[in-house]
XYZ file of C-alpha atoms in Angstrom:
701
model
C 17.232 -28.760 -123.316
C 13.766 -28.330 -121.382
C 10.604 -27.534 -122.434
C 10.116 -24.463 -121.368
C 13.380 -23.372 -122.543
C 12.498 -24.778 -126.095
C 9.188 -23.341 -125.352
C 11.323 -19.762 -125.486
C 13.580 -20.349 -128.432
C 10.684 -21.778 -130.320
C 7.538 -19.197 -129.324
C 5.476 -20.527 -132.415
C 5.695 -23.775 -130.211
C 3.131 -21.900 -127.837
C -0.422 -23.288 -127.360
C -3.145 -22.209 -126.190
C -6.665 -24.072 -125.750
C -8.585 -22.353 -123.139
C -9.152 -19.230 -123.855
C -7.738 -16.704 -127.146
C -5.405 -14.558 -128.002
C -4.989 -11.792 -125.325
C -3.940 -14.002 -122.631
C -1.452 -15.672 -125.326
C -0.164 -12.515 -126.360
C 1.128 -11.609 -122.747
C 2.073 -15.330 -122.036
C 4.277 -15.043 -124.995
C 5.265 -11.561 -123.938
C 7.020 -13.003 -121.043
C 8.117 -16.412 -122.511
C 9.844 -14.288 -125.397
C 11.091 -11.441 -123.146
C 14.569 -12.032 -121.150
C 12.313 -12.207 -117.764
C 13.483 -15.543 -116.003
C 9.765 -16.533 -116.173
C 10.474 -19.855 -114.750
C 12.781 -18.918 -112.636
C 13.777 -20.486 -109.071
C 13.398 -19.029 -105.825
C 11.166 -19.744 -102.777
C 8.116 -17.674 -103.822
C 7.114 -19.878 -106.604
C 3.152 -20.661 -107.458
C 4.206 -24.171 -108.469
C 5.781 -26.190 -110.998
C 4.810 -27.482 -114.317
C 7.029 -31.091 -115.820
C 9.677 -29.535 -113.398
C 9.616 -25.729 -114.189
C 9.605 -23.804 -111.717
C 7.221 -20.737 -112.225
C 7.467 -17.543 -109.865
C 5.153 -15.985 -108.028
C 5.728 -12.744 -108.681
C 6.062 -13.063 -112.988
C 2.596 -15.213 -112.795
C 1.057 -12.552 -111.484
C 2.358 -9.831 -113.612
C 1.016 -12.196 -116.750
C -2.382 -12.507 -114.983
C -2.484 -8.712 -114.449
C -1.588 -7.972 -118.232
C -4.369 -10.643 -119.119
C -6.801 -8.578 -116.992
C -5.765 -5.207 -118.903
C -6.144 -6.677 -122.186
C -9.695 -8.244 -121.669
C -10.419 -4.876 -119.995
C -11.357 -6.656 -116.783
C -11.960 -3.722 -114.219
C -8.903 -5.017 -110.623
C -10.133 -5.529 -107.513
C -12.820 -7.696 -108.611
C -12.039 -11.520 -106.809
C -13.880 -13.527 -108.919
C -12.939 -12.259 -112.158
C -9.390 -12.181 -111.402
C -9.311 -15.785 -110.223
C -11.141 -16.607 -112.679
C -7.803 -14.912 -115.225
C -5.890 -17.109 -112.814
C -7.021 -20.249 -113.361
C -7.030 -19.408 -117.269
C -3.232 -18.429 -117.599
C -2.656 -21.397 -115.331
C -4.476 -23.968 -117.739
C -2.815 -22.232 -120.476
C 0.976 -22.863 -119.474
C -0.202 -26.325 -118.502
C -1.140 -26.996 -121.826
C 1.447 -25.279 -123.497
C 3.923 -27.356 -121.501
C 1.870 -30.792 -122.386
C 1.357 -30.159 -126.351
C 4.670 -28.361 -127.185
C 6.485 -31.633 -126.868
C 4.755 -33.680 -128.375
C 4.450 -31.401 -131.526
C 7.937 -30.907 -131.221
C 8.809 -35.160 -131.397
C 6.264 -35.575 -134.422
C 7.808 -33.188 -136.212
C 4.671 -31.343 -137.265
C 5.553 -28.429 -139.426
C 3.690 -25.599 -141.462
C 5.129 -25.114 -144.722
C 6.226 -21.628 -145.915
C 3.176 -21.014 -148.053
C 0.892 -22.382 -145.817
C 1.968 -20.075 -143.289
C 1.582 -16.928 -145.706
C -1.924 -18.238 -146.656
C -3.142 -18.721 -143.283
C -1.530 -15.378 -141.386
C -1.854 -12.791 -144.589
C -3.486 -14.457 -147.939
C -6.596 -15.879 -148.685
C -7.676 -18.452 -146.312
C -7.042 -16.143 -142.586
C -7.089 -18.096 -139.628
C -9.509 -17.333 -137.255
C -6.850 -15.837 -134.866
C -5.730 -13.519 -137.938
C -9.547 -12.784 -138.717
C -9.816 -11.127 -135.185
C -6.694 -9.605 -134.988
C -7.156 -7.683 -138.186
C -10.961 -7.061 -137.745
C -9.565 -5.729 -134.214
C -6.762 -3.152 -135.564
C -8.403 -2.615 -138.902
C -12.041 -3.078 -138.698
C -11.528 -5.174 -142.066
C -9.915 -8.534 -143.072
C -10.033 -7.547 -147.130
C -6.370 -8.885 -148.463
C -5.437 -5.040 -149.620
C -6.166 -3.748 -146.111
C -3.992 -6.537 -144.685
C -0.829 -5.883 -147.117
C -1.364 -2.054 -145.889
C -1.219 -2.927 -142.653
C 1.909 -5.041 -142.437
C 3.900 -2.607 -145.357
C 3.177 0.021 -142.961
C 2.836 -1.745 -138.897
C 4.854 1.011 -137.189
C 1.899 3.375 -138.132
C -0.385 1.649 -135.934
C 1.342 1.934 -132.758
C 4.414 0.567 -131.350
C 2.801 -2.596 -130.232
C 1.215 -3.253 -133.536
C 4.210 -5.819 -134.929
C 4.518 -7.415 -131.291
C 0.752 -8.019 -131.305
C 0.989 -9.560 -134.706
C 3.996 -11.783 -133.981
C 2.567 -13.490 -131.392
C -0.845 -13.431 -133.352
C 0.891 -15.202 -135.793
C 2.668 -17.605 -133.350
C -0.924 -18.519 -132.410
C -2.432 -18.914 -135.398
C 0.628 -21.345 -136.335
C 0.150 -22.929 -133.057
C -3.194 -24.015 -134.075
C -2.590 -25.455 -136.997
C -0.256 -27.707 -136.162
C -2.661 -28.923 -133.168
C -5.168 -28.988 -135.625
C -3.037 -31.119 -137.511
C -1.767 -33.091 -134.638
C -5.165 -34.027 -133.810
C -6.226 -35.120 -137.720
C -3.770 -37.762 -137.225
C -6.432 -39.504 -134.994
C -9.704 -37.933 -135.883
C -9.006 -39.200 -139.650
C -9.075 -43.029 -138.131
C -12.253 -42.740 -137.152
C -14.649 -44.671 -138.973
C -18.283 -45.601 -138.715
C -19.805 -49.351 -140.035
C -23.281 -48.897 -141.322
C -24.306 -51.202 -138.437
C -23.411 -48.302 -135.819
C -25.357 -46.152 -137.860
C -28.760 -48.383 -138.652
C -28.588 -48.677 -135.089
C -27.851 -45.038 -133.912
C -31.247 -44.431 -135.681
C -33.099 -47.097 -134.219
C -32.267 -45.729 -130.583
C -33.953 -42.809 -131.278
C -36.960 -43.845 -133.471
C -37.317 -48.054 -132.466
C -39.374 -47.985 -128.710
C -41.142 -50.518 -126.727
C -44.574 -50.041 -125.022
C -43.766 -51.643 -121.701
C -45.734 -52.505 -118.123
C -43.647 -52.540 -115.359
C -43.759 -53.585 -111.653
C -41.496 -51.387 -109.044
C -41.036 -52.235 -105.599
C -39.167 -49.063 -103.385
C -36.306 -49.988 -100.953
C -38.672 -48.374 -98.415
C -40.869 -51.071 -98.655
C -38.211 -53.029 -96.944
C -37.463 -52.906 -93.004
C -34.173 -52.834 -91.603
C -34.936 -56.109 -89.680
C -35.481 -58.142 -92.673
C -32.038 -57.588 -93.839
C -30.212 -57.549 -90.619
C -27.250 -55.204 -89.381
C -24.734 -53.653 -91.623
C -21.198 -54.329 -90.093
C -18.127 -52.581 -89.804
C -16.169 -54.882 -91.736
C -18.753 -54.886 -94.933
C -17.890 -51.385 -94.444
C -14.378 -51.602 -94.534
C -15.001 -54.094 -98.004
C -16.889 -52.141 -99.569
C -14.686 -48.748 -98.903
C -12.045 -50.831 -99.916
C -13.365 -51.845 -103.442
C -14.685 -48.320 -104.283
C -11.414 -46.343 -102.853
C -11.313 -43.900 -106.563
C -15.340 -43.378 -105.389
C -14.330 -41.922 -101.815
C -11.054 -39.925 -102.529
C -11.187 -36.256 -101.322
C -8.700 -33.748 -101.762
C -6.928 -31.643 -98.696
C -9.255 -29.550 -97.067
C -9.676 -27.174 -93.929
C -12.307 -26.393 -91.645
C -12.731 -23.185 -89.686
C -14.876 -21.160 -87.147
C -15.499 -17.418 -87.461
C -17.495 -14.556 -86.348
C -18.083 -12.072 -88.389
C -18.471 -8.506 -87.203
C -20.324 -6.631 -89.871
C -19.366 -3.080 -91.192
C -22.817 -1.506 -91.206
C -23.893 2.133 -90.429
C -25.112 2.775 -87.283
C -28.319 4.421 -85.760
C -26.149 8.083 -86.037
C -25.016 7.152 -89.237
C -28.359 6.956 -90.476
C -30.062 9.941 -89.074
C -26.973 11.969 -90.511
C -27.748 10.553 -93.593
C -31.244 11.391 -93.233
C -30.504 15.043 -92.249
C -28.242 15.151 -95.349
C -31.366 13.989 -97.806
C -33.629 16.426 -96.017
C -31.052 19.169 -96.505
C -31.079 18.518 -100.343
C -35.100 18.590 -100.710
C -34.742 22.328 -98.709
C -32.394 23.093 -101.438
C -34.591 21.551 -104.384
C -37.503 23.306 -102.855
C -35.887 26.849 -102.795
C -36.579 28.424 -105.982
C -33.225 29.943 -106.420
C -31.408 27.132 -106.663
C -29.752 26.149 -109.960
C -31.745 22.477 -109.292
C -29.325 20.784 -112.427
C -25.887 22.227 -111.138
C -26.846 21.668 -107.511
C -27.578 17.484 -108.505
C -24.675 17.391 -110.629
C -22.786 18.510 -107.698
C -24.214 16.345 -104.699
C -25.153 13.247 -106.392
C -22.869 10.173 -105.996
C -24.131 8.061 -108.903
C -25.692 8.624 -112.321
C -25.446 11.397 -114.233
C -27.432 13.937 -111.731
C -29.479 16.054 -114.492
C -31.063 14.113 -117.599
C -33.658 15.031 -119.885
C -35.678 11.029 -119.972
C -38.540 9.178 -122.022
C -41.496 8.212 -119.842
C -40.051 4.246 -120.714
C -36.380 5.553 -119.360
C -37.675 6.836 -116.050
C -37.229 5.390 -112.639
C -39.853 3.770 -111.093
C -40.969 5.964 -108.540
C -41.556 8.302 -110.932
C -43.118 6.515 -114.193
C -45.712 5.214 -111.589
C -46.833 8.348 -110.234
C -46.471 10.252 -114.345
C -49.562 11.349 -115.255
C -50.131 12.985 -111.430
C -46.134 14.621 -111.722
C -45.833 18.286 -112.749
C -43.001 20.739 -113.359
C -41.346 21.553 -109.791
C -42.596 18.264 -108.164
C -40.437 16.458 -105.364
C -40.347 12.845 -105.291
C -38.154 11.657 -102.395
C -35.994 11.454 -100.671
C -36.449 7.207 -100.699
C -34.504 4.862 -98.810
C -34.099 0.985 -100.755
C -31.104 -1.544 -100.115
C -29.143 1.103 -98.890
C -29.801 4.037 -101.419
C -31.460 7.217 -101.122
C -32.618 8.617 -104.237
C -34.232 12.373 -104.396
C -36.089 13.558 -107.749
C -37.410 16.555 -109.008
C -39.359 17.591 -112.173
C -37.780 21.127 -113.139
C -39.490 20.624 -116.680
C -41.885 18.739 -119.293
C -41.230 19.144 -122.880
C -42.746 18.003 -126.164
C -41.373 14.629 -127.858
C -41.676 13.764 -131.490
C -42.476 10.161 -130.223
C -45.581 8.861 -128.463
C -45.863 6.708 -125.322
C -48.543 5.002 -123.283
C -48.721 2.314 -120.677
C -50.298 -1.385 -121.099
C -50.458 -4.600 -119.377
C -51.334 -7.936 -121.991
C -51.449 -11.772 -121.696
C -50.258 -13.254 -124.899
C -51.558 -16.393 -126.117
C -49.101 -18.190 -128.871
C -50.544 -20.359 -132.044
C -47.437 -20.866 -133.629
C -46.577 -24.568 -133.881
C -49.648 -25.615 -132.774
C -52.479 -27.568 -134.730
C -55.710 -26.503 -135.454
C -57.354 -28.579 -132.643
C -54.934 -27.222 -130.477
C -55.337 -22.982 -131.298
C -58.930 -23.619 -130.813
C -58.815 -25.051 -127.716
C -56.295 -22.011 -127.117
C -58.849 -19.515 -128.470
C -61.579 -21.050 -125.968
C -58.789 -20.384 -122.917
C -58.428 -16.985 -124.136
C -62.544 -16.124 -124.464
C -62.716 -17.625 -121.074
C -60.040 -15.525 -119.533
C -61.151 -12.469 -121.333
C -64.674 -13.305 -119.559
C -63.181 -13.591 -116.371
C -61.270 -10.212 -116.143
C -64.537 -8.857 -117.179
C -65.935 -10.692 -114.003
C -64.025 -8.723 -111.782
C -60.440 -11.336 -111.440
C -57.455 -9.545 -111.734
C -55.293 -9.103 -115.013
C -52.059 -9.404 -113.075
C -53.210 -12.171 -111.691
C -54.196 -14.117 -114.696
C -51.383 -12.817 -116.748
C -49.209 -14.404 -114.437
C -51.037 -17.893 -114.881
C -51.930 -17.938 -118.626
C -49.700 -15.736 -120.485
C -47.024 -16.378 -122.837
C -43.650 -14.913 -122.731
C -41.457 -12.933 -121.061
C -44.011 -10.447 -119.602
C -45.898 -13.155 -117.426
C -43.908 -12.601 -114.600
C -44.460 -8.959 -114.385
C -48.249 -9.863 -114.989
C -48.379 -8.028 -118.384
C -47.316 -5.211 -117.483
C -45.290 -3.875 -120.356
C -44.231 -0.227 -118.559
C -44.329 3.016 -120.450
C -43.897 2.383 -124.483
C -42.575 3.726 -127.259
C -44.904 4.110 -130.406
C -42.590 2.377 -132.186
C -41.274 -0.129 -129.689
C -41.667 -3.551 -131.520
C -42.892 -5.214 -127.787
C -46.174 -3.718 -128.887
C -45.939 -3.204 -132.344
C -49.502 -6.120 -132.633
C -51.203 -3.660 -130.890
C -49.610 -0.136 -131.430
C -53.166 0.897 -132.747
C -55.057 -0.312 -130.132
C -52.761 1.145 -127.415
C -52.058 4.442 -128.829
C -55.863 4.779 -130.168
C -57.295 4.179 -126.866
C -59.159 7.666 -125.610
C -59.355 6.188 -121.935
C -57.573 3.453 -119.725
C -59.189 0.286 -119.188
C -59.218 -2.599 -120.901
C -59.982 -3.230 -124.554
C -63.295 -5.863 -124.365
C -61.988 -8.351 -127.303
C -59.184 -10.688 -128.056
C -56.537 -9.494 -130.761
C -55.224 -12.520 -132.383
C -52.385 -10.764 -134.923
C -49.133 -12.891 -136.085
C -49.568 -16.444 -134.658
C -50.890 -14.788 -131.249
C -53.520 -13.848 -128.974
C -53.262 -10.543 -126.988
C -55.647 -9.349 -124.174
C -54.941 -5.910 -123.502
C -55.344 -3.161 -120.568
C -54.695 0.053 -121.288
C -53.174 1.525 -118.052
C -51.992 5.173 -119.719
C -53.220 6.666 -122.450
C -50.917 8.259 -124.742
C -48.759 11.059 -123.841
C -46.234 13.177 -125.847
C -44.203 14.239 -123.217
C -40.111 14.143 -122.093
C -38.794 15.277 -118.546
C -36.002 17.143 -117.075
C -35.043 15.104 -114.340
C -32.340 16.267 -111.649
C -31.352 13.392 -109.382
C -29.371 12.800 -106.540
C -28.340 8.831 -105.325
C -26.315 8.728 -102.404
C -25.273 5.434 -100.529
C -25.404 5.040 -96.503
C -21.794 4.094 -95.973
C -20.764 3.668 -92.042
C -19.188 6.391 -91.058
C -15.413 6.131 -89.343
C -16.639 6.096 -85.927
C -18.522 3.171 -87.115
C -15.967 1.609 -89.043
C -13.090 1.883 -86.109
C -16.094 0.898 -83.097
C -16.532 -2.443 -85.063
C -12.815 -2.899 -85.919
C -12.058 -2.361 -81.894
C -14.883 -5.167 -81.154
C -12.912 -7.532 -83.541
C -9.849 -6.686 -82.572
C -11.070 -7.231 -78.530
C -12.256 -10.705 -79.525
C -9.263 -11.499 -81.413
C -6.829 -10.568 -78.811
C -8.308 -12.321 -76.045
C -8.563 -16.134 -77.499
C -5.425 -18.228 -79.105
C -7.146 -21.627 -79.474
C -10.459 -23.360 -80.228
C -11.302 -23.516 -76.916
C -11.335 -20.220 -76.120
C -12.354 -19.015 -79.182
C -15.495 -20.923 -78.335
C -15.815 -19.765 -75.044
C -15.258 -15.985 -75.460
C -17.721 -16.322 -78.114
C -20.324 -18.093 -75.742
C -20.168 -15.942 -72.921
C -20.150 -12.853 -75.449
C -23.225 -13.396 -77.010
C -21.585 -14.078 -80.367
C -22.790 -16.334 -83.093
C -19.841 -18.782 -84.380
C -20.483 -19.828 -87.769
C -18.587 -23.259 -89.790
C -16.803 -23.664 -92.981
C -16.400 -27.423 -93.503
C -14.048 -29.053 -96.236
C -12.438 -25.212 -97.909
C -10.798 -26.465 -100.622
C -6.975 -24.581 -101.640
C -8.783 -23.102 -104.649
C -12.018 -22.034 -102.674
C -13.061 -18.128 -103.190
C -16.080 -18.586 -100.511
C -15.873 -19.991 -96.632
C -20.133 -19.923 -95.858
C -21.739 -16.879 -96.320
C -18.463 -15.032 -96.034
C -18.358 -14.797 -100.258
C -14.472 -13.427 -100.700
C -12.615 -15.263 -98.375
C -9.352 -15.821 -100.265
C -7.603 -14.150 -97.289
C -8.633 -16.901 -94.846
C -8.185 -19.797 -97.341
C -4.522 -18.452 -98.048
C -4.157 -18.238 -94.483
C -5.166 -21.612 -93.793
C -2.657 -23.104 -96.703
C -0.451 -20.906 -95.531
C 1.454 -20.246 -92.092
C -1.799 -21.919 -89.826
C -1.589 -24.467 -87.806
C -4.760 -26.331 -86.324
C -5.782 -23.966 -83.074
C -4.244 -20.763 -84.532
C -6.505 -17.701 -84.416
C -6.529 -14.704 -87.351
C -8.774 -11.654 -88.288
C -8.974 -10.303 -91.344
C -11.025 -7.275 -93.060
C -12.891 -8.711 -95.787
C -15.680 -6.345 -97.885
C -17.918 -4.719 -95.464
C -16.968 -7.054 -92.633
C -14.234 -7.985 -89.908
C -13.496 -11.526 -89.361
C -12.098 -13.473 -86.393
C -11.317 -17.298 -87.517
C -10.030 -20.157 -85.989
C -8.672 -22.894 -87.794
C -10.147 -26.206 -86.163
C -9.387 -29.235 -88.506
C -7.781 -30.660 -91.506
C -8.496 -33.070 -93.097
C -5.565 -34.965 -95.581
C -5.740 -35.866 -99.316
C -6.654 -39.353 -99.773
C -9.080 -42.045 -99.315
C -11.749 -41.226 -96.587
C -11.899 -43.120 -92.917
C -14.511 -45.480 -92.390
C -16.228 -42.644 -89.799
C -16.587 -39.792 -92.736
C -18.509 -42.469 -94.758
C -20.438 -44.918 -92.872
C -23.522 -43.319 -93.518
C -23.457 -43.141 -96.936
C -22.101 -46.553 -97.423
C -24.192 -48.121 -94.845
C -27.246 -46.980 -97.040
C -25.757 -48.384 -100.108
C -25.416 -51.183 -98.079
C -28.551 -51.382 -97.196
C -29.923 -50.827 -100.592
C -27.889 -53.312 -101.922
C -29.525 -56.084 -99.574
C -32.866 -54.935 -100.128
C -32.378 -55.498 -103.686
C -31.503 -58.635 -103.261
C -34.460 -59.675 -100.879
C -36.856 -57.943 -103.170
C -35.534 -59.681 -105.966
C -35.778 -63.176 -103.853
C -39.482 -62.626 -103.497
C -39.926 -61.831 -106.870
C -38.329 -65.122 -108.013
C -40.704 -67.175 -106.662
C -43.489 -65.303 -108.559
C -44.753 -65.585 -111.883
C -47.598 -64.584 -114.727
C -47.792 -61.334 -116.186
C -46.501 -57.699 -113.673
C -49.804 -56.855 -112.955
C -50.312 -60.593 -111.676
C -47.076 -60.829 -109.826
C -47.633 -57.060 -108.269
C -50.749 -59.103 -106.600
C -49.490 -61.746 -105.138
C -46.649 -59.498 -104.006
C -48.157 -57.458 -101.948
C -49.644 -53.620 -102.137
C -46.021 -52.936 -102.196
C -45.511 -53.404 -105.559
C -47.048 -50.582 -107.715
C -47.463 -51.049 -112.178
C -46.790 -48.657 -114.242
C -46.757 -47.962 -117.900
C -44.603 -46.227 -120.847
C -46.009 -46.684 -123.816
C -42.798 -45.612 -125.745
C -39.278 -46.627 -123.735
C -36.639 -45.545 -126.370
C -32.807 -46.956 -125.962
C -31.704 -43.203 -125.852
C -33.798 -42.393 -122.558
C -32.079 -42.277 -119.763
C -35.256 -42.753 -117.634
C -38.157 -44.377 -116.637
C -41.160 -42.762 -115.980
C -41.318 -40.933 -112.510
C -38.182 -43.222 -111.117
C -35.618 -41.155 -112.363
C -32.116 -42.448 -113.555
C -32.364 -45.981 -115.123
C -30.107 -47.255 -117.817
C -30.297 -50.855 -116.728
C -34.067 -50.333 -116.852
C -34.256 -48.605 -120.130
C -31.372 -51.303 -121.512
C -33.863 -54.228 -120.306
C -36.958 -53.062 -121.871
C -35.335 -52.375 -125.214
C -33.396 -55.892 -125.435
C -37.045 -57.684 -125.441
C -38.476 -58.374 -128.612
C -42.078 -60.534 -127.535
C -44.841 -59.509 -126.378
C -45.303 -60.621 -123.051
C -41.832 -60.976 -122.542
C -40.516 -60.230 -118.893
C -36.923 -59.001 -118.504
C -34.918 -60.420 -115.174
C -35.601 -57.678 -112.307
C -33.434 -54.195 -112.880
C -32.281 -52.180 -109.762
C -32.917 -48.765 -109.850
C -30.319 -47.065 -107.871
C -31.436 -45.071 -104.983
C -35.080 -46.165 -105.506
C -35.685 -49.513 -105.605
C -36.043 -53.103 -108.323
C -38.389 -52.958 -111.381
C -39.892 -56.358 -113.079
C -40.497 -55.145 -117.183
C -43.035 -56.362 -119.340
C -43.341 -56.381 -123.132
C -46.575 -55.350 -124.524
C -45.254 -54.301 -128.071
C -42.418 -52.979 -130.585
C -42.169 -50.544 -133.051
C -39.230 -50.738 -134.875
C -38.049 -47.649 -136.814
C -39.100 -47.994 -140.434
C -36.135 -48.698 -142.995
C -34.187 -45.196 -144.126
C -32.184 -46.362 -146.554
C -29.611 -43.101 -146.411
C -27.863 -43.253 -142.967
C -25.522 -40.878 -143.757
C -26.626 -38.445 -141.143
C -25.823 -40.735 -138.605
C -22.936 -41.672 -139.423
C -21.933 -38.443 -139.377
C -23.812 -37.685 -135.960
C -21.228 -40.571 -134.679
C -18.464 -39.181 -136.506
C -18.884 -35.977 -134.751
C -19.442 -37.544 -131.208
C -16.430 -39.650 -131.597
C -14.264 -36.469 -133.486
C -15.086 -34.541 -130.018
C -13.968 -37.279 -127.606
C -11.132 -38.167 -129.153
C -9.962 -34.385 -129.102
C -10.943 -34.195 -125.596
C -9.168 -37.556 -124.515
C -6.394 -36.396 -126.512
C -5.757 -33.026 -124.147
C -6.451 -35.460 -120.901
C -4.182 -37.925 -121.410
C -1.384 -35.342 -122.640
C -1.780 -33.196 -119.582
C -1.602 -36.497 -117.565
C 1.619 -37.573 -118.323
C 3.183 -34.476 -116.855
C 3.610 -33.713 -113.197
C 1.918 -30.438 -111.953
C 2.443 -29.117 -108.500
C -0.121 -26.219 -107.952
C 0.513 -24.361 -105.010
C -1.020 -20.935 -105.960
C -3.550 -20.915 -103.344
C -0.230 -20.176 -100.585
C -0.202 -16.696 -102.368
C -4.059 -16.130 -104.038
């Protein structure tokens, strides 16, 4: 019997590892019903271990999962993300179900009851009951199960799916335990783990960069050498199938006529606000395209165009219309009413003291005094806040905006801010709760709320504008039928041609085109090299020509020539440098002097085995290992190559061993956890690699 048929009959064997209950519930739905989810037919999105998956049913599963998570339809990124999750779930289900069945792993009746409705609920069941009941109390759970039909027509169905997932998760946990329980760590390994984190070497090292060796000194790199390297490293140069296109974009944006129309519309809205007979709230609600249209706001919740000018605004004032990022806004303050809370506006510069030594804190206080002095001498508060302030408001120049008297972010300086009788700098440092504050009150305390009528209108292209752009794109597409004609027509008519290269079958974007799945599907569907097609994407029309494809497999010599040439040059330069260093003796400083000015000497007083970089040289694990292998002061390691950088010669000045810890349990557990994580991931990889997966979703989505 096939794996999929087994899955149909034994719903409890399903397994989800990527996302949670909701996706599994809908995958289980389709597997448990009479739908032919993995039925045959020409429109298949792929095969998993020989079982075909139809496009229609896969799309339905994704739609169900989207609804279960509350994701909105029409969002290409979210939809593609969910497709990937559902697909990966199916792969994992097929891969694990077979192994679980072969092993005969079972959940006893008592264990099942305990994890599903007993005292030791599985995380899946806890999530389920919290969602339905808001509680996992045994009494509430038992009452739910006794009256499950009262919770809606789908409650029993969802409970069954949650139960199946909980059982599957437990089966997998047992499966993984068969391997993780075999893990052990010796005392020597734990000691080494501890030592790698706390023992360190004080070294001097000489560095000779590859750039100091000219190409003439190493000779030319031949095609035979490049081919030989490529043959020896094929796995590093294997690529997936990809496509190349060239395209012309026709953005659909408001025309000058559209802009004039919107400007006139906003002028009419302003005139209506100016008319005393207008019911401002009703009018704004009827006219706005976004937002509520009318609301009462605290100063801290007002739009910036109002908040920044609040002290000069009065009842009846109109602000706008303003145009920003294609959106018009206009506001009218219809009334100002009392508030129970006080509001003020201030900026601050904060210096953190927590975690610093007394000496460091003294230095911070001196810096704060210097900054306060510089402000008093006329330097800008905002610039100094950006330079010196700790915390989240440094990027805004210290501006806190309008703040409520109960706001936690002003708690330490509340008395100073809300007690200020005038605006300006509070000319002293305020130190509270391990922080030092410099405060500038920009608006003194008020106790007002504001009734605001607001109209927001987004400028969009008119039908005439959209149609004109469409006709331009259609005319372009009608006049070209191959790559040469495409390029000639674009050049002759002044169109900019953009390129999209190495487009994979799962690509969501192409160059500057963010939502380009239509084009990708076309490339991997019926299109042939030289074909031209037009597309209606979000906010633009695109005409594209399919120019080239790269087949799956090892790249050609021409494709990797430059990259491999650079690698081979560096290998030869490394040998050149090593050879020259080999003829020199003495300390690294003496060797550097004899080598020449190209050799630079650096120091590092704390090189640990756990490190992976050496100073400014970057990633250098071999050099780190060599440094920690030295034991005698003055001892030098063999020259080490730092990839992409040069050659280093390391000399030990001293080595500090980690003190004896006595109890190494912490490091034993650390190694066990690392090994456990690896074995779980390797288990998943090993099992999924044993099944054949044919993924052709790109032809449909």
